[in-house]
PDB file of N, CA and C in Angstrom:
ATOM      1  N   UNK H   1       0.648  -0.887   0.085  1.00  0.00           N
ATOM      2  CA  UNK H   1      -0.326   0.157   0.331  1.00  0.00           C
ATOM      3  C   UNK H   1       0.548   1.087   0.147  1.00  0.00           C
ATOM      4  N   UNK H   2       2.004   1.369   0.786  1.00  0.00           N
ATOM      5  CA  UNK H   2       2.720   2.517   0.877  1.00  0.00           C
ATOM      6  C   UNK H   2       3.139   2.829  -0.388  1.00  0.00           C
ATOM      7  N   UNK H   3       4.104   1.674  -0.973  1.00  0.00           N
ATOM      8  CA  UNK H   3       4.727   1.493  -2.261  1.00  0.00           C
ATOM      9  C   UNK H   3       3.579   2.126  -2.838  1.00  0.00           C
ATOM     10  N   UNK H   4       2.549   2.254  -3.251  1.00  0.00           N
ATOM     11  CA  UNK H   4       1.628   2.414  -4.166  1.00  0.00           C
ATOM     12  C   UNK H   4       1.238   4.232  -3.915  1.00  0.00           C
ATOM     13  N   UNK H   5       1.694   4.362  -2.843  1.00  0.00           N
ATOM     14  CA  UNK H   5       0.607   5.940  -2.018  1.00  0.00           C
ATOM     15  C   UNK H   5       2.124   6.500  -3.143  1.00  0.00           C
ATOM     16  N   UNK H   6       3.054   6.493  -2.518  1.00  0.00           N
ATOM     17  CA  UNK H   6       4.467   6.745  -2.912  1.00  0.00           C
ATOM     18  C   UNK H   6       5.005   6.655  -4.461  1.00  0.00           C
ATOM     19  N   UNK H   7       4.832   6.127  -5.340  1.00  0.00           N
ATOM     20  CA  UNK H   7       4.437   6.032  -6.478  1.00  0.00           C
ATOM     21  C   UNK H   7       3.353   6.851  -7.130  1.00  0.00           C
ATOM     22  N   UNK H   8       1.943   7.083  -6.780  1.00  0.00           N
ATOM     23  CA  UNK H   8       0.993   8.270  -6.856  1.00  0.00           C
ATOM     24  C   UNK H   8       1.878   9.259  -6.771  1.00  0.00           C
ATOM     25  N   UNK H   9       2.031   9.726  -5.522  1.00  0.00           N
ATOM     26  CA  UNK H   9       2.862  10.877  -5.044  1.00  0.00           C
ATOM     27  C   UNK H   9       3.606  11.519  -6.613  1.00  0.00           C
ATOM     28  N   UNK H  10       4.577  10.869  -7.299  1.00  0.00           N
ATOM     29  CA  UNK H  10       5.412  11.193  -8.273  1.00  0.00           C
ATOM     30  C   UNK H  10       4.673  11.499  -9.480  1.00  0.00           C
ATOM     31  N   UNK H  11       3.122  10.547 -10.109  1.00  0.00           N
ATOM     32  CA  UNK H  11       2.415  10.875 -11.185  1.00  0.00           C
ATOM     33  C   UNK H  11       2.360  12.024 -11.208  1.00  0.00           C
ATOM     34  N   UNK H  12       1.236  12.610  -9.583  1.00  0.00           N
ATOM     35  CA  UNK H  12       0.955  13.808  -9.881  1.00  0.00           C
ATOM     36  C   UNK H  12       0.598  14.654  -8.365  1.00  0.00           C
ATOM     37  N   UNK H  13       0.653  15.806  -7.997  1.00  0.00           N
ATOM     38  CA  UNK H  13       0.241  16.250  -6.428  1.00  0.00           C
ATOM     39  C   UNK H  13      -1.485  16.128  -6.453  1.00  0.00           C
ATOM     40  N   UNK H  14      -2.403  16.461  -7.347  1.00  0.00           N
ATOM     41  CA  UNK H  14      -3.060  17.025  -7.545  1.00  0.00           C
ATOM     42  C   UNK H  14      -4.087  15.253  -7.459  1.00  0.00           C
ATOM     43  N   UNK H  15      -3.347  13.493  -7.671  1.00  0.00           N
ATOM     44  CA  UNK H  15      -3.527  12.601  -7.799  1.00  0.00           C
ATOM     45  C   UNK H  15      -3.962  11.912  -6.086  1.00  0.00           C
ATOM     46  N   UNK H  16      -3.238  12.611  -5.161  1.00  0.00           N
ATOM     47  CA  UNK H  16      -3.184  12.446  -3.491  1.00  0.00           C
ATOM     48  C   UNK H  16      -4.868  12.679  -2.899  1.00  0.00           C
ATOM     49  N   UNK H  17      -4.940  14.214  -4.302  1.00  0.00           N
ATOM     50  CA  UNK H  17      -6.269  14.767  -3.608  1.00  0.00           C
ATOM     51  C   UNK H  17      -7.714  14.363  -4.334  1.00  0.00           C
ATOM     52  N   UNK H  18      -7.405  14.083  -5.579  1.00  0.00           N
ATOM     53  CA  UNK H  18      -8.642  13.607  -6.313  1.00  0.00           C
ATOM     54  C   UNK H  18      -8.815  12.103  -6.983  1.00  0.00           C
ATOM     55  N   UNK H  19      -7.963  11.594  -6.539  1.00  0.00           N
ATOM     56  CA  UNK H  19      -7.495   9.956  -7.071  1.00  0.00           C
ATOM     57  C   UNK H  19      -8.741   9.613  -6.499  1.00  0.00           C
ATOM     58  N   UNK H  20      -9.054   8.714  -7.908  1.00  0.00           N
ATOM     59  CA  UNK H  20     -10.502   7.762  -6.975  1.00  0.00           C
ATOM     60  C   UNK H  20      -9.843   6.222  -8.236  1.00  0.00           C
ATOM     61  N   UNK H  21     -10.094   5.575  -7.268  1.00  0.00           N
ATOM     62  CA  UNK H  21     -10.000   3.959  -7.983  1.00  0.00           C
ATOM     63  C   UNK H  21     -10.420   3.445  -9.213  1.00  0.00           C
ATOM     64  N   UNK H  22     -10.543   2.806  -9.741  1.00  0.00           N
ATOM     65  CA  UNK H  22     -11.044   2.574 -11.356  1.00  0.00           C
ATOM     66  C   UNK H  22     -12.216   2.205 -11.110  1.00  0.00           C
ATOM     67  N   UNK H  23     -13.660   2.432 -10.424  1.00  0.00           N
ATOM     68  CA  UNK H  23     -14.721   2.089 -10.390  1.00  0.00           C
ATOM     69  C   UNK H  23     -15.408   3.331 -10.433  1.00  0.00           C
ATOM     70  N   UNK H  24     -14.501   4.578  -9.835  1.00  0.00           N
ATOM     71  CA  UNK H  24     -15.004   5.976  -9.343  1.00  0.00           C
ATOM     72  C   UNK H  24     -15.921   6.048  -8.100  1.00  0.00           C
ATOM     73  N   UNK H  25     -15.680   4.658  -7.651  1.00  0.00           N
ATOM     74  CA  UNK H  25     -16.720   4.529  -6.350  1.00  0.00           C
ATOM     75  C   UNK H  25     -16.021   4.725  -5.499  1.00  0.00           C
ATOM     76  N   UNK H  26     -14.457   4.181  -5.569  1.00  0.00           N
ATOM     77  CA  UNK H  26     -13.735   4.702  -3.906  1.00  0.00           C
ATOM     78  C   UNK H  26     -12.605   5.940  -3.678  1.00  0.00           C
ATOM     79  N   UNK H  27     -12.470   6.244  -3.460  1.00  0.00           N
ATOM     80  CA  UNK H  27     -11.511   7.635  -3.252  1.00  0.00           C
ATOM     81  C   UNK H  27     -10.078   7.142  -2.945  1.00  0.00           C
ATOM     82  N   UNK H  28      -9.219   6.788  -3.710  1.00  0.00           N
ATOM     83  CA  UNK H  28      -8.271   6.778  -3.098  1.00  0.00           C
ATOM     84  C   UNK H  28      -7.266   6.980  -2.016  1.00  0.00           C
ATOM     85  N   UNK H  29      -6.898   8.313  -1.760  1.00  0.00           N
ATOM     86  CA  UNK H  29      -6.814   8.970  -0.963  1.00  0.00           C
ATOM     87  C   UNK H  29      -6.930   8.534   0.432  1.00  0.00           C
ATOM     88  N   UNK H  30      -8.631   8.750   0.492  1.00  0.00           N
ATOM     89  CA  UNK H  30      -9.110   8.219   1.826  1.00  0.00           C
ATOM     90  C   UNK H  30      -8.656   6.272   2.120  1.00  0.00           C
ATOM     91  N   UNK H  31      -8.623   5.584   1.124  1.00  0.00           N
ATOM     92  CA  UNK H  31      -8.725   4.397   1.151  1.00  0.00           C
ATOM     93  C   UNK H  31      -6.629   4.335   1.693  1.00  0.00           C
ATOM     94  N   UNK H  32      -6.269   5.309   1.425  1.00  0.00           N
ATOM     95  CA  UNK H  32      -4.509   4.597   1.667  1.00  0.00           C
ATOM     96  C   UNK H  32      -4.508   5.467   3.468  1.00  0.00           C
ATOM     97  N   UNK H  33      -5.401   6.564   2.914  1.00  0.00           N
ATOM     98  CA  UNK H  33      -5.294   7.265   4.624  1.00  0.00           C
ATOM     99  C   UNK H  33      -5.848   6.391   5.616  1.00  0.00           C
ATOM    100  N   UNK H  34      -6.283   5.444   5.323  1.00  0.00           N
ATOM    101  CA  UNK H  34      -6.707   4.677   6.153  1.00  0.00           C
ATOM    102  C   UNK H  34      -6.231   3.809   6.492  1.00  0.00           C
ATOM    103  N   UNK H  35      -5.470   3.142   5.757  1.00  0.00           N
ATOM    104  CA  UNK H  35      -4.636   2.030   5.782  1.00  0.00           C
ATOM    105  C   UNK H  35      -3.457   2.686   6.614  1.00  0.00           C
ATOM    106  N   UNK H  36      -2.976   3.820   6.267  1.00  0.00           N
ATOM    107  CA  UNK H  36      -1.774   4.279   7.399  1.00  0.00           C
ATOM    108  C   UNK H  36      -2.292   4.100   8.656  1.00  0.00           C
ATOM    109  N   UNK H  37      -1.731   3.173   9.968  1.00  0.00           N
ATOM    110  CA  UNK H  37      -2.000   3.904  11.237  1.00  0.00           C
ATOM    111  C   UNK H  37      -0.617   4.123  12.277  1.00  0.00           C
ATOM    112  N   UNK H  38       0.268   4.140  11.241  1.00  0.00           N
ATOM    113  CA  UNK H  38       1.132   4.994  12.401  1.00  0.00           C
ATOM    114  C   UNK H  38       1.678   6.391  12.162  1.00  0.00           C
ATOM    115  N   UNK H  39       1.889   7.628  13.452  1.00  0.00           N
ATOM    116  CA  UNK H  39       2.090   8.110  12.887  1.00  0.00           C
ATOM    117  C   UNK H  39       3.120   8.767  12.205  1.00  0.00           C
ATOM    118  N   UNK H  40       2.478  10.359  11.579  1.00  0.00           N
ATOM    119  CA  UNK H  40       2.829  10.650   9.852  1.00  0.00           C
ATOM    120  C   UNK H  40       3.711  11.596  10.563  1.00  0.00           C
ATOM    121  N   UNK H  41       4.706  12.446   9.539  1.00  0.00           N
ATOM    122  CA  UNK H  41       4.640  13.730   9.743  1.00  0.00           C
ATOM    123  C   UNK H  41       4.836  14.135   7.885  1.00  0.00           C
ATOM    124  N   UNK H  42       4.333  15.389   7.584  1.00  0.00           N
ATOM    125  CA  UNK H  42       3.515  15.598   6.753  1.00  0.00           C
ATOM    126  C   UNK H  42       4.692  17.132   7.008  1.00  0.00           C
ATOM    127  N   UNK H  43       5.848  17.380   6.137  1.00  0.00           N
ATOM    128  CA  UNK H  43       6.471  18.111   5.836  1.00  0.00           C
ATOM    129  C   UNK H  43       6.365  19.001   4.760  1.00  0.00           C
ATOM    130  N   UNK H  44       6.257  20.675   4.792  1.00  0.00           N
ATOM    131  CA  UNK H  44       6.076  21.010   3.257  1.00  0.00           C
ATOM    132  C   UNK H  44       6.877  22.703   3.964  1.00  0.00           C
ATOM    133  N   UNK H  45       7.810  23.013   2.582  1.00  0.00           N
ATOM    134  CA  UNK H  45       8.521  24.299   2.782  1.00  0.00           C
ATOM    135  C   UNK H  45       7.279  25.545   2.921  1.00  0.00           C
ATOM    136  N   UNK H  46       7.107  26.362   3.450  1.00  0.00           N
ATOM    137  CA  UNK H  46       6.377  27.598   3.511  1.00  0.00           C
ATOM    138  C   UNK H  46       6.489  28.516   2.937  1.00  0.00           C
ATOM    139  N   UNK H  47       7.516  28.051   1.859  1.00  0.00           N
ATOM    140  CA  UNK H  47       8.371  29.457   1.086  1.00  0.00           C
ATOM    141  C   UNK H  47       7.589  28.964  -0.363  1.00  0.00           C
ATOM    142  N   UNK H  48       7.696  27.307  -0.436  1.00  0.00           N
ATOM    143  CA  UNK H  48       7.048  26.373  -1.406  1.00  0.00           C
ATOM    144  C   UNK H  48       5.975  26.816  -2.437  1.00  0.00           C
ATOM    145  N   UNK H  49       5.936  26.298  -3.538  1.00  0.00           N
ATOM    146  CA  UNK H  49       4.199  26.631  -4.541  1.00  0.00           C
ATOM    147  C   UNK H  49       3.353  26.706  -3.584  1.00  0.00           C
ATOM    148  N   UNK H  50       1.858  27.214  -3.656  1.00  0.00           N
ATOM    149  CA  UNK H  50       1.049  27.725  -3.052  1.00  0.00           C
ATOM    150  C   UNK H  50      -0.033  26.152  -2.562  1.00  0.00           C
ATOM    151  N   UNK H  51       0.189  25.702  -4.006  1.00  0.00           N
ATOM    152  CA  UNK H  51      -0.413  24.121  -4.292  1.00  0.00           C
ATOM    153  C   UNK H  51       0.926  23.367  -3.663  1.00  0.00           C
ATOM    154  N   UNK H  52       1.206  23.351  -3.849  1.00  0.00           N
ATOM    155  CA  UNK H  52       2.153  22.139  -2.781  1.00  0.00           C
ATOM    156  C   UNK H  52       1.959  22.375  -1.446  1.00  0.00           C
ATOM    157  N   UNK H  53       1.812  23.251  -0.822  1.00  0.00           N
ATOM    158  CA  UNK H  53       1.456  23.892   0.944  1.00  0.00           C
ATOM    159  C   UNK H  53      -0.416  23.334   0.904  1.00  0.00           C
ATOM    160  N   UNK H  54      -0.732  23.871  -0.074  1.00  0.00           N
ATOM    161  CA  UNK H  54      -2.051  23.016  -0.192  1.00  0.00           C
ATOM    162  C   UNK H  54      -2.809  21.710  -0.126  1.00  0.00           C
ATOM    163  N   UNK H  55      -1.798  20.650  -1.134  1.00  0.00           N
ATOM    164  CA  UNK H  55      -1.628  19.188  -0.837  1.00  0.00           C
ATOM    165  C   UNK H  55      -1.277  18.940   0.790  1.00  0.00           C
ATOM    166  N   UNK H  56       0.247  19.625   0.860  1.00  0.00           N
ATOM    167  CA  UNK H  56       0.376  19.080   1.985  1.00  0.00           C
ATOM    168  C   UNK H  56      -0.761  18.897   3.026  1.00  0.00           C
ATOM    169  N   UNK H  57      -1.553  20.288   3.525  1.00  0.00           N
ATOM    170  CA  UNK H  57      -2.508  20.632   4.360  1.00  0.00           C
ATOM    171  C   UNK H  57      -3.172  19.742   3.866  1.00  0.00           C
ATOM    172  N   UNK H  58      -3.715  19.220   2.945  1.00  0.00           N
ATOM    173  CA  UNK H  58      -5.162  18.353   2.297  1.00  0.00           C
ATOM    174  C   UNK H  58      -4.465  16.908   2.445  1.00  0.00           C
ATOM    175  N   UNK H  59      -3.218  16.335   2.591  1.00  0.00           N
ATOM    176  CA  UNK H  59      -2.832  15.027   3.375  1.00  0.00           C
ATOM    177  C   UNK H  59      -2.585  14.991   4.558  1.00  0.00           C
ATOM    178  N   UNK H  60      -2.096  15.627   5.324  1.00  0.00           N
ATOM    179  CA  UNK H  60      -2.034  16.098   6.966  1.00  0.00           C
ATOM    180  C   UNK H  60      -3.684  16.039   7.519  1.00  0.00           C
ATOM    181  N   UNK H  61      -4.859  16.154   6.702  1.00  0.00           N
ATOM    182  CA  UNK H  61      -6.066  15.961   7.060  1.00  0.00           C
ATOM    183  C   UNK H  61      -6.996  14.812   7.120  1.00  0.00           C
ATOM    184  N   UNK H  62      -6.068  14.540   5.559  1.00  0.00           N
ATOM    185  CA  UNK H  62      -6.661  12.314   5.063  1.00  0.00           C
ATOM    186  C   UNK H  62      -6.188  11.584   6.459  1.00  0.00           C
ATOM    187  N   UNK H  63      -4.989  12.099   7.083  1.00  0.00           N
ATOM    188  CA  UNK H  63      -3.817  10.965   7.894  1.00  0.00           C
ATOM    189  C   UNK H  63      -4.328  11.430   9.685  1.00  0.00           C
ATOM    190  N   UNK H  64      -4.716  10.488   9.991  1.00  0.00           N
ATOM    191  CA  UNK H  64      -5.622  10.804  11.338  1.00  0.00           C
ATOM    192  C   UNK H  64      -4.361  11.135  12.172  1.00  0.00           C
ATOM    193  N   UNK H  65      -3.567  10.306  11.924  1.00  0.00           N
ATOM    194  CA  UNK H  65      -2.093  10.620  12.856  1.00  0.00           C
ATOM    195  C   UNK H  65      -0.621  11.902  12.674  1.00  0.00           C
ATOM    196  N   UNK H  66      -1.440  12.176  11.690  1.00  0.00           N
ATOM    197  CA  UNK H  66      -0.296  13.382  10.854  1.00  0.00           C
ATOM    198  C   UNK H  66      -0.319  14.267  11.689  1.00  0.00           C
ATOM    199  N   UNK H  67       1.137  14.818  11.629  1.00  0.00           N
ATOM    200  CA  UNK H  67       1.502  15.777  12.061  1.00  0.00           C
ATOM    201  C   UNK H  67       2.109  16.821  10.902  1.00  0.00           C
ATOM    202  N   UNK H  68       1.719  18.193  10.526  1.00  0.00           N
ATOM    203  CA  UNK H  68       1.827  18.857   9.494  1.00  0.00           C
ATOM    204  C   UNK H  68       2.989  19.819   9.894  1.00  0.00           C
ATOM    205  N   UNK H  69       3.838  19.590   9.136  1.00  0.00           N
ATOM    206  CA  UNK H  69       4.936  20.948   9.677  1.00  0.00           C
ATOM    207  C   UNK H  69       5.584  21.727   8.172  1.00  0.00           C
ATOM    208  N   UNK H  70       5.160  23.143   8.539  1.00  0.00           N
ATOM    209  CA  UNK H  70       5.091  24.119   7.335  1.00  0.00           C
ATOM    210  C   UNK H  70       6.641  25.109   7.913  1.00  0.00           C
ATOM    211  N   UNK H  71       7.565  24.364   6.919  1.00  0.00           N
ATOM    212  CA  UNK H  71       8.925  24.692   7.693  1.00  0.00           C
ATOM    213  C   UNK H  71       9.585  25.951   6.783  1.00  0.00           C
ATOM    214  N   UNK H  72      10.368  26.762   7.243  1.00  0.00           N
ATOM    215  CA  UNK H  72      11.136  27.850   6.782  1.00  0.00           C
ATOM    216  C   UNK H  72      11.607  27.758   5.516  1.00  0.00           C
ATOM    217  N   UNK H  73      11.325  27.105   4.397  1.00  0.00           N
ATOM    218  CA  UNK H  73      12.089  26.691   3.751  1.00  0.00           C
ATOM    219  C   UNK H  73      11.117  26.456   1.832  1.00  0.00           C
ATOM    220  N   UNK H  74      12.023  26.747   1.258  1.00  0.00           N
ATOM    221  CA  UNK H  74      11.088  26.403  -0.299  1.00  0.00           C
ATOM    222  C   UNK H  74      11.142  25.192  -0.191  1.00  0.00           C
ATOM    223  N   UNK H  75      10.724  24.642  -2.127  1.00  0.00           N
ATOM    224  CA  UNK H  75      10.428  22.943  -2.548  1.00  0.00           C
ATOM    225  C   UNK H  75      10.990  22.262  -1.537  1.00  0.00           C
ATOM    226  N   UNK H  76      12.760  22.389  -1.453  1.00  0.00           N
ATOM    227  CA  UNK H  76      13.815  21.629  -1.302  1.00  0.00           C
ATOM    228  C   UNK H  76      13.736  21.910   0.508  1.00  0.00           C
ATOM    229  N   UNK H  77      12.888  21.103   1.200  1.00  0.00           N
ATOM    230  CA  UNK H  77      13.051  21.638   2.365  1.00  0.00           C
ATOM    231  C   UNK H  77      14.101  20.405   3.111  1.00  0.00           C
ATOM    232  N   UNK H  78      14.665  19.335   2.932  1.00  0.00           N
ATOM    233  CA  UNK H  78      15.495  18.346   3.254  1.00  0.00           C
ATOM    234  C   UNK H  78      17.025  19.432   3.304  1.00  0.00           C
ATOM    235  N   UNK H  79      16.928  19.939   2.110  1.00  0.00           N
ATOM    236  CA  UNK H  79      18.225  20.605   2.221  1.00  0.00           C
ATOM    237  C   UNK H  79      18.564  22.031   2.503  1.00  0.00           C
ATOM    238  N   UNK H  80      17.071  22.399   2.308  1.00  0.00           N
ATOM    239  CA  UNK H  80      17.091  23.865   2.947  1.00  0.00           C
ATOM    240  C   UNK H  80      16.967  23.952   4.350  1.00  0.00           C
ATOM    241  N   UNK H  81      16.314  22.728   5.157  1.00  0.00           N
ATOM    242  CA  UNK H  81      16.400  23.313   7.027  1.00  0.00           C
ATOM    243  C   UNK H  81      16.303  21.952   7.431  1.00  0.00           C
ATOM    244  N   UNK H  82      17.630  21.119   7.040  1.00  0.00           N
ATOM    245  CA  UNK H  82      17.568  19.792   7.482  1.00  0.00           C
ATOM    246  C   UNK H  82      17.666  19.462   8.855  1.00  0.00           C
ATOM    247  N   UNK H  83      18.299  20.359   9.898  1.00  0.00           N
ATOM    248  CA  UNK H  83      17.629  19.851  11.244  1.00  0.00           C
ATOM    249  C   UNK H  83      16.316  20.498  11.424  1.00  0.00           C
ATOM    250  N   UNK H  84      15.801  21.218  10.891  1.00  0.00           N
ATOM    251  CA  UNK H  84      13.984  20.791  11.034  1.00  0.00           C
ATOM    252  C   UNK H  84      13.761  19.900  10.727  1.00  0.00           C
ATOM    253  N   UNK H  85      13.951  19.547   9.805  1.00  0.00           N
ATOM    254  CA  UNK H  85      13.244  18.077   9.308  1.00  0.00           C
ATOM    255  C   UNK H  85      13.547  16.787  10.504  1.00  0.00           C
ATOM    256  N   UNK H  86      14.935  16.664  10.688  1.00  0.00           N
ATOM    257  CA  UNK H  86      15.443  15.833  11.360  1.00  0.00           C
ATOM    258  C   UNK H  86      14.533  16.117  12.533  1.00  0.00           C
ATOM    259  N   UNK H  87      14.026  17.176  13.226  1.00  0.00           N
ATOM    260  CA  UNK H  87      13.615  17.330  14.451  1.00  0.00           C
ATOM    261  C   UNK H  87      12.141  16.872  14.712  1.00  0.00           C
ATOM    262  N   UNK H  88      11.566  17.195  13.213  1.00  0.00           N
ATOM    263  CA  UNK H  88      10.147  16.904  13.003  1.00  0.00           C
ATOM    264  C   UNK H  88      10.186  15.147  12.839  1.00  0.00           C
ATOM    265  N   UNK H  89      10.923  14.763  12.354  1.00  0.00           N
ATOM    266  CA  UNK H  89      10.744  13.331  12.171  1.00  0.00           C
ATOM    267  C   UNK H  89      11.175  12.561  13.264  1.00  0.00           C
ATOM    268  N   UNK H  90      12.336  13.276  13.995  1.00  0.00           N
ATOM    269  CA  UNK H  90      12.223  12.627  15.447  1.00  0.00           C
ATOM    270  C   UNK H  90      11.264  12.634  16.732  1.00  0.00           C
ATOM    271  N   UNK H  91      10.229  13.761  16.524  1.00  0.00           N
ATOM    272  CA  UNK H  91       9.267  14.395  17.576  1.00  0.00           C
ATOM    273  C   UNK H  91       8.300  12.823  17.349  1.00  0.00           C
ATOM    274  N   UNK H  92       8.174  12.487  15.623  1.00  0.00           N
ATOM    275  CA  UNK H  92       7.211  11.992  15.159  1.00  0.00           C
ATOM    276  C   UNK H  92       7.195  10.400  15.618  1.00  0.00           C
ATOM    277  N   UNK H  93       8.696   9.989  15.494  1.00  0.00           N
ATOM    278  CA  UNK H  93       9.192   9.130  15.319  1.00  0.00           C
ATOM    279  C   UNK H  93       9.091   8.325  17.048  1.00  0.00           C
ATOM    280  N   UNK H  94       9.218   9.116  18.295  1.00  0.00           N
ATOM    281  CA  UNK H  94       9.202   8.881  19.657  1.00  0.00           C
ATOM    282  C   UNK H  94       8.170   9.372  19.877  1.00  0.00           C
ATOM    283  N   UNK H  95       6.571   9.102  18.783  1.00  0.00           N
ATOM    284  CA  UNK H  95       5.531   9.097  19.486  1.00  0.00           C
ATOM    285  C   UNK H  95       4.927   7.195  19.691  1.00  0.00           C
TER     286      UNK H  95
END
């Protein structure tokens, strides 16, 4: 499930929000969200494109155990703010 979810991220950011199954009756984002029961850190750059921040917020909203972290960075958050990313991940890992 996780591999399919990550592969979907590469296809299009909007597929995360708007994806549906082949029948059109099941929301893929909701199905994936329900399958993830571990703590999740959703990390977005506050200076990234607005659509990227919107997708991050929507994804965090779908995942009941998610923590949204909007860090002071652009699109390459791990490169621009590695310490903040490490801190966010460590915080979630400690839960």
